[in-house]
GROMACS .gro file of C-alpha atoms in nm:
model
  142
    1UNK     CA    1  -3.009  10.950  10.356
    2UNK     CA    2  -3.352  10.942  10.267
    3UNK     CA    3  -3.589  10.668  10.372
    4UNK     CA    4  -3.784  10.531  10.062
    5UNK     CA    5  -4.140  10.466  10.124
    6UNK     CA    6  -4.311  10.265   9.859
    7UNK     CA    7  -4.680  10.377   9.758
    8UNK     CA    8  -4.854  10.066   9.930
    9UNK     CA    9  -4.720  10.178  10.255
   10UNK     CA   10  -4.823  10.520  10.212
   11UNK     CA   11  -5.192  10.410  10.153
   12UNK     CA   12  -5.184  10.196  10.442
   13UNK     CA   13  -5.075  10.499  10.678
   14UNK     CA   14  -5.336  10.715  10.565
   15UNK     CA   15  -5.620  10.445  10.572
   16UNK     CA   16  -5.725  10.496  10.938
   17UNK     CA   17  -5.891  10.245  11.162
   18UNK     CA   18  -6.051   9.941  11.021
   19UNK     CA   19  -6.428   9.857  11.101
   20UNK     CA   20  -6.326   9.575  11.315
   21UNK     CA   21  -6.102   9.811  11.524
   22UNK     CA   22  -6.372  10.057  11.590
   23UNK     CA   23  -6.655   9.775  11.680
   24UNK     CA   24  -6.400   9.639  11.941
   25UNK     CA   25  -6.317   9.962  12.094
   26UNK     CA   26  -6.712  10.054  12.108
   27UNK     CA   27  -6.780   9.707  12.282
   28UNK     CA   28  -6.494   9.758  12.538
   29UNK     CA   29  -6.626  10.118  12.611
   30UNK     CA   30  -7.009   9.993  12.660
   31UNK     CA   31  -6.887   9.702  12.871
   32UNK     CA   32  -6.675   9.939  13.110
   33UNK     CA   33  -6.956  10.207  13.111
   34UNK     CA   34  -7.209   9.952  13.210
   35UNK     CA   35  -7.023   9.821  13.502
   36UNK     CA   36  -6.964  10.170  13.612
   37UNK     CA   37  -7.307  10.265  13.610
   38UNK     CA   38  -7.413   9.946  13.793
   39UNK     CA   39  -7.167  10.026  14.060
   40UNK     CA   40  -7.300  10.340  14.117
   41UNK     CA   41  -7.652  10.246  14.111
   42UNK     CA   42  -7.561   9.967  14.366
   43UNK     CA   43  -7.390  10.259  14.583
   44UNK     CA   44  -7.705  10.467  14.577
   45UNK     CA   45  -7.931  10.172  14.679
   46UNK     CA   46  -7.693  10.095  14.987
   47UNK     CA   47  -7.681  10.459  15.101
   48UNK     CA   48  -8.055  10.492  15.078
   49UNK     CA   49  -8.084  10.170  15.288
   50UNK     CA   50  -7.869  10.310  15.546
   51UNK     CA   51  -8.050  10.637  15.587
   52UNK     CA   52  -8.369  10.436  15.626
   53UNK     CA   53  -8.207  10.219  15.884
   54UNK     CA   54  -8.083  10.507  16.072
   55UNK     CA   55  -8.443  10.681  16.055
   56UNK     CA   56  -8.615  10.369  16.170
   57UNK     CA   57  -8.374  10.322  16.474
   58UNK     CA   58  -8.445  10.706  16.559
   59UNK     CA   59  -8.828  10.621  16.542
   60UNK     CA   60  -8.779  10.294  16.767
   61UNK     CA   61  -8.564  10.491  16.992
   62UNK     CA   62  -8.826  10.762  17.038
   63UNK     CA   63  -9.103  10.515  17.071
   64UNK     CA   64  -8.920  10.325  17.344
   65UNK     CA   65  -8.850  10.634  17.536
   66UNK     CA   66  -9.209  10.723  17.517
   67UNK     CA   67  -9.307  10.388  17.615
   68UNK     CA   68  -9.067  10.418  17.927
   69UNK     CA   69  -9.210  10.757  18.014
   70UNK     CA   70  -9.558  10.654  17.965
   71UNK     CA   71  -9.508  10.357  18.207
   72UNK     CA   72  -9.341  10.567  18.470
   73UNK     CA   73  -9.586  10.856  18.428
   74UNK     CA   74  -9.945  10.712  18.355
   75UNK     CA   75 -10.199  10.989  18.331
   76UNK     CA   76 -10.565  10.972  18.453
   77UNK     CA   77 -10.662  10.863  18.083
   78UNK     CA   78 -10.451  10.542  18.088
   79UNK     CA   79 -10.130  10.418  17.972
   80UNK     CA   80 -10.222  10.438  17.593
   81UNK     CA   81 -10.308  10.812  17.617
   82UNK     CA   82  -9.980  10.901  17.780
   83UNK     CA   83  -9.771  10.710  17.513
   84UNK     CA   84  -9.969  10.897  17.225
   85UNK     CA   85  -9.931  11.224  17.376
   86UNK     CA   86  -9.581  11.201  17.453
   87UNK     CA   87  -9.481  11.037  17.116
   88UNK     CA   88  -9.697  11.319  16.955
   89UNK     CA   89  -9.439  11.570  17.067
   90UNK     CA   90  -9.180  11.407  16.858
   91UNK     CA   91  -9.145  11.491  16.499
   92UNK     CA   92  -9.336  11.175  16.373
   93UNK     CA   93  -9.698  11.124  16.297
   94UNK     CA   94  -9.853  10.841  16.507
   95UNK     CA   95 -10.110  10.662  16.346
   96UNK     CA   96 -10.339  10.421  16.571
   97UNK     CA   97 -10.422  10.085  16.417
   98UNK     CA   98 -10.613   9.946  16.688
   99UNK     CA   99 -10.738  10.083  17.010
  100UNK     CA  100 -10.396  10.162  17.190
  101UNK     CA  101 -10.228   9.858  17.094
  102UNK     CA  102 -10.095   9.878  16.756
  103UNK     CA  103  -9.941  10.203  16.606
  104UNK     CA  104  -9.811  10.283  16.273
  105UNK     CA  105  -9.541  10.555  16.177
  106UNK     CA  106  -9.527  10.671  15.801
  107UNK     CA  107  -9.173  10.838  15.734
  108UNK     CA  108  -8.954  10.874  15.462
  109UNK     CA  109  -9.069  10.577  15.259
  110UNK     CA  110  -9.093  10.359  15.585
  111UNK     CA  111  -9.372  10.214  15.758
  112UNK     CA  112  -9.278  10.152  16.106
  113UNK     CA  113  -9.509   9.894  16.322
  114UNK     CA  114  -9.520   9.956  16.701
  115UNK     CA  115  -9.707   9.687  16.912
  116UNK     CA  116  -9.743   9.755  17.260
  117UNK     CA  117  -9.837   9.487  17.524
  118UNK     CA  118  -9.864   9.495  17.908
  119UNK     CA  119  -9.498   9.570  17.963
  120UNK     CA  120  -9.332   9.505  17.605
  121UNK     CA  121  -9.318   9.715  17.302
  122UNK     CA  122  -9.214   9.547  16.990
  123UNK     CA  123  -9.104   9.754  16.680
  124UNK     CA  124  -9.050   9.670  16.314
  125UNK     CA  125  -8.993   9.860  16.014
  126UNK     CA  126  -9.002   9.799  15.624
  127UNK     CA  127  -8.937  10.054  15.347
  128UNK     CA  128  -9.165  10.117  15.027
  129UNK     CA  129  -9.015   9.803  14.842
  130UNK     CA  130  -9.124   9.541  15.136
  131UNK     CA  131  -8.741   9.539  15.233
  132UNK     CA  132  -8.737   9.489  15.608
  133UNK     CA  133  -8.536   9.750  15.763
  134UNK     CA  134  -8.587   9.691  16.129
  135UNK     CA  135  -8.661   9.341  16.243
  136UNK     CA  136  -8.869   9.289  16.571
  137UNK     CA  137  -8.698   9.529  16.804
  138UNK     CA  138  -8.832   9.460  17.153
  139UNK     CA  139  -8.815   9.637  17.484
  140UNK     CA  140  -8.950   9.496  17.788
  141UNK     CA  141  -9.010   9.710  18.120
  142UNK     CA  142  -8.910   9.545  18.425
   0.00000   0.00000   0.00000
């Protein structure tokens, strides 16, 4: 037996989607895409911050090792000159902010502040957005 199909059902079957269905589908697609893009953007920022934290920590560790070396092997030119010469052998460029007491290192979008007092070195780092990456990391020579 054959199924009888009336003409109204035939027209409805060949019409396609309504405008409301298309708008709803596009809205869902836009919302899902926007959420995905925000997640990817957030992940990229987090990875950049981790990379900057690792770089700041490496600079701080190098500065502390150079500080320790300079304190133990102070040359005839003084502690500051020994520190600058030793740190100059690392891959980082050391900029003297004031005479032998404050230094700056600019590396990979970071600004690392190194302050040296008698037996103490303090290090902090901020990125180009002004976010603190490394907060006052202090080493005291005993």
